[in-house]
Amino acid sequence: MDFPAASPHRGCFPWLGLLLATFLLTLWIPPTTAQFGIVWTLALEGQDAILRLRNTPPDAIGFIWYKGVEMNYQNFIASLAGYYTVYLTGSEYNGRAEINLDGSLIIRKVTAYDRGTYMVVAVLPNSRKEIAFGPLNVYRE
């Protein structure tokens, strides 16, 4: 007498090979590292917007924010050095931006001018850095 849970079909099970291949691939392929970035942000004009960071390097000692995709003084908003809490501002600083200790950028009472791509540089020990980009979209009610 056959076991009731046994398949009536004897022979090869194609899904078993697929399951084995998937298992072996997960063991052999190392996981990808999480990408440092700015969370896509949508804000209502006149409200505060927070450009949050995702997968922030745990050893970051400072953050530098720019509006746009170039690292130059004309695009420089502000920087924060964590160990010394030094806060510098640049030409794009308008008195409404502030960097939190976690590296996120708060822009108070956003306007249509604030819309665009932002760049953040996470400063790491030994003069290393990681760069991330993200958009801020501003809409009217």
Short mmCIF file of C-alpha atoms in Angstrom, two decimals:
data_model
loop_
_atom_site.label_atom_id
_atom_site.label_comp_id
_atom_site.label_asym_id
_atom_site.label_seq_id
_atom_site.Cartn_x
_atom_site.Cartn_y
_atom_site.Cartn_z
CA MET A 1 0.00 0.00 0.00
CA ASP A 2 1.27 3.46 -0.91
CA PHE A 3 1.74 6.26 1.58
CA PRO A 4 -1.25 8.65 1.17
CA ALA A 5 0.87 11.81 0.92
CA ALA A 6 3.14 10.33 -1.74
CA SER A 7 2.71 11.57 -5.25
CA PRO A 8 1.12 9.12 -7.67
CA HIS A 9 3.78 10.15 -10.19
CA ARG A 10 7.14 8.53 -9.68
CA GLY A 11 10.26 10.19 -11.00
CA CYS A 12 11.79 13.65 -11.28
CA PHE A 13 10.27 16.71 -9.65
CA PRO A 14 11.31 19.82 -11.65
CA TRP A 15 10.42 22.22 -8.83
CA LEU A 16 12.81 20.38 -6.51
CA GLY A 17 15.76 21.28 -8.76
CA LEU A 18 14.62 24.90 -8.90
CA LEU A 19 14.33 25.00 -5.11
CA LEU A 20 17.83 23.56 -4.74
CA ALA A 21 19.28 26.05 -7.24
CA THR A 22 17.64 28.98 -5.44
CA PHE A 23 18.97 27.79 -2.10
CA LEU A 24 22.53 27.43 -3.43
CA LEU A 25 22.45 30.84 -5.12
CA THR A 26 21.40 32.54 -1.89
CA LEU A 27 24.38 30.97 -0.15
CA TRP A 28 26.94 31.80 -2.84
CA ILE A 29 25.90 35.35 -3.79
CA PRO A 30 26.67 37.86 -1.03
CA PRO A 31 23.90 40.34 -0.22
CA THR A 32 24.14 43.75 -1.85
CA THR A 33 24.91 46.62 0.44
CA ALA A 34 22.14 49.06 1.11
CA GLN A 35 22.52 52.23 -0.92
CA PHE A 36 22.90 55.54 0.92
CA GLY A 37 20.33 58.01 -0.38
CA ILE A 38 17.83 60.79 0.13
CA VAL A 39 14.21 59.73 0.48
CA TRP A 40 12.02 61.07 -2.33
CA THR A 41 10.13 64.00 -0.77
CA LEU A 42 6.85 65.65 -1.70
CA ALA A 43 5.83 68.83 0.13
CA LEU A 44 2.95 71.26 0.07
CA GLU A 45 4.00 74.85 -0.61
CA GLY A 46 4.19 76.82 2.64
CA GLN A 47 4.72 73.71 4.77
CA ASP A 48 7.97 72.35 6.21
CA ALA A 49 9.79 69.66 4.22
CA ILE A 50 12.21 67.12 5.66
CA LEU A 51 14.69 65.51 3.29
CA ARG A 52 15.40 62.31 5.19
CA LEU A 53 18.36 60.03 4.61
CA ARG A 54 18.17 56.29 4.16
CA ASN A 55 20.95 53.84 4.95
CA THR A 56 23.12 56.52 6.53
CA PRO A 57 26.66 55.26 7.15
CA PRO A 58 26.91 54.56 10.89
CA ASP A 59 30.36 56.13 11.13
CA ALA A 60 29.41 59.47 9.50
CA ILE A 61 31.03 62.41 11.29
CA GLY A 62 29.41 65.18 9.27
CA PHE A 63 27.05 66.12 6.47
CA ILE A 64 27.28 68.67 3.65
CA TRP A 65 24.13 69.65 1.73
CA TYR A 66 23.95 71.13 -1.76
CA LYS A 67 21.06 72.13 -4.00
CA GLY A 68 21.66 70.60 -7.41
CA VAL A 69 24.14 67.97 -8.48
CA GLU A 70 27.41 69.88 -8.30
CA MET A 71 29.69 70.35 -5.30
CA ASN A 72 30.48 74.06 -5.56
CA TYR A 73 29.98 77.10 -3.38
CA GLN A 74 27.11 78.45 -5.49
CA ASN A 75 25.08 75.31 -4.63
CA PHE A 76 26.25 74.96 -1.01
CA ILE A 77 23.41 75.10 1.55
CA ALA A 78 24.97 74.11 4.87
CA SER A 79 27.22 71.62 6.61
CA LEU A 80 27.24 70.03 10.02
CA ALA A 81 30.28 68.47 11.67
CA GLY A 82 28.97 66.11 14.34
CA TYR A 83 31.91 65.98 16.72
CA TYR A 84 32.25 69.74 17.01
CA THR A 85 28.68 70.79 16.12
CA VAL A 86 30.09 73.36 13.71
CA TYR A 87 27.36 74.65 11.45
CA LEU A 88 28.39 76.49 8.28
CA THR A 89 26.11 78.05 5.69
CA GLY A 90 26.61 78.81 2.03
CA SER A 91 25.17 80.88 -0.80
CA GLU A 92 22.04 78.69 -1.16
CA TYR A 93 21.29 79.11 2.55
CA ASN A 94 18.14 81.19 2.91
CA GLY A 95 17.59 81.15 6.66
CA ARG A 96 14.94 78.43 6.37
CA ALA A 97 17.21 75.37 6.14
CA GLU A 98 18.54 73.38 9.08
CA ILE A 99 20.45 70.12 9.36
CA ASN A 100 19.38 67.66 12.05
CA LEU A 101 21.95 65.62 13.96
CA ASP A 102 20.87 62.54 11.95
CA GLY A 103 21.88 64.38 8.76
CA SER A 104 18.41 65.13 7.41
CA LEU A 105 17.69 68.60 6.01
CA ILE A 106 14.65 70.58 7.14
CA ILE A 107 13.42 73.39 4.89
CA ARG A 108 10.84 75.59 6.58
CA LYS A 109 7.92 76.98 4.54
CA VAL A 110 9.01 75.55 1.18
CA THR A 111 8.40 77.52 -2.00
CA ALA A 112 8.43 76.59 -5.68
CA TYR A 113 12.06 77.81 -5.77
CA ASP A 114 13.01 74.98 -3.37
CA ARG A 115 11.89 72.35 -5.88
CA GLY A 116 14.70 70.31 -7.45
CA THR A 117 17.44 67.81 -6.82
CA TYR A 118 19.46 67.88 -3.62
CA MET A 119 22.80 66.30 -2.85
CA VAL A 120 24.22 65.30 0.51
CA VAL A 121 27.78 64.28 1.27
CA ALA A 122 28.30 62.08 4.31
CA VAL A 123 31.80 62.72 5.63
CA LEU A 124 33.40 59.57 7.01
CA PRO A 125 36.63 58.99 8.97
CA ASN A 126 39.96 59.01 7.06
CA SER A 127 38.72 61.60 4.54
CA ARG A 128 36.27 59.17 2.95
CA LYS A 129 32.83 60.30 1.80
CA GLU A 130 29.58 58.95 0.43
CA ILE A 131 27.33 60.99 -1.85
CA ALA A 132 23.57 60.71 -2.28
CA PHE A 133 20.99 62.50 -4.42
CA GLY A 134 17.26 62.94 -4.09
CA PRO A 135 14.42 65.13 -5.31
CA LEU A 136 12.18 67.56 -3.50
CA ASN A 137 8.88 68.16 -5.25
CA VAL A 138 6.75 71.09 -4.15
CA TYR A 139 3.12 71.42 -5.15
CA ARG A 140 0.33 73.90 -4.53
CA GLU A 141 -2.97 73.06 -2.94
#
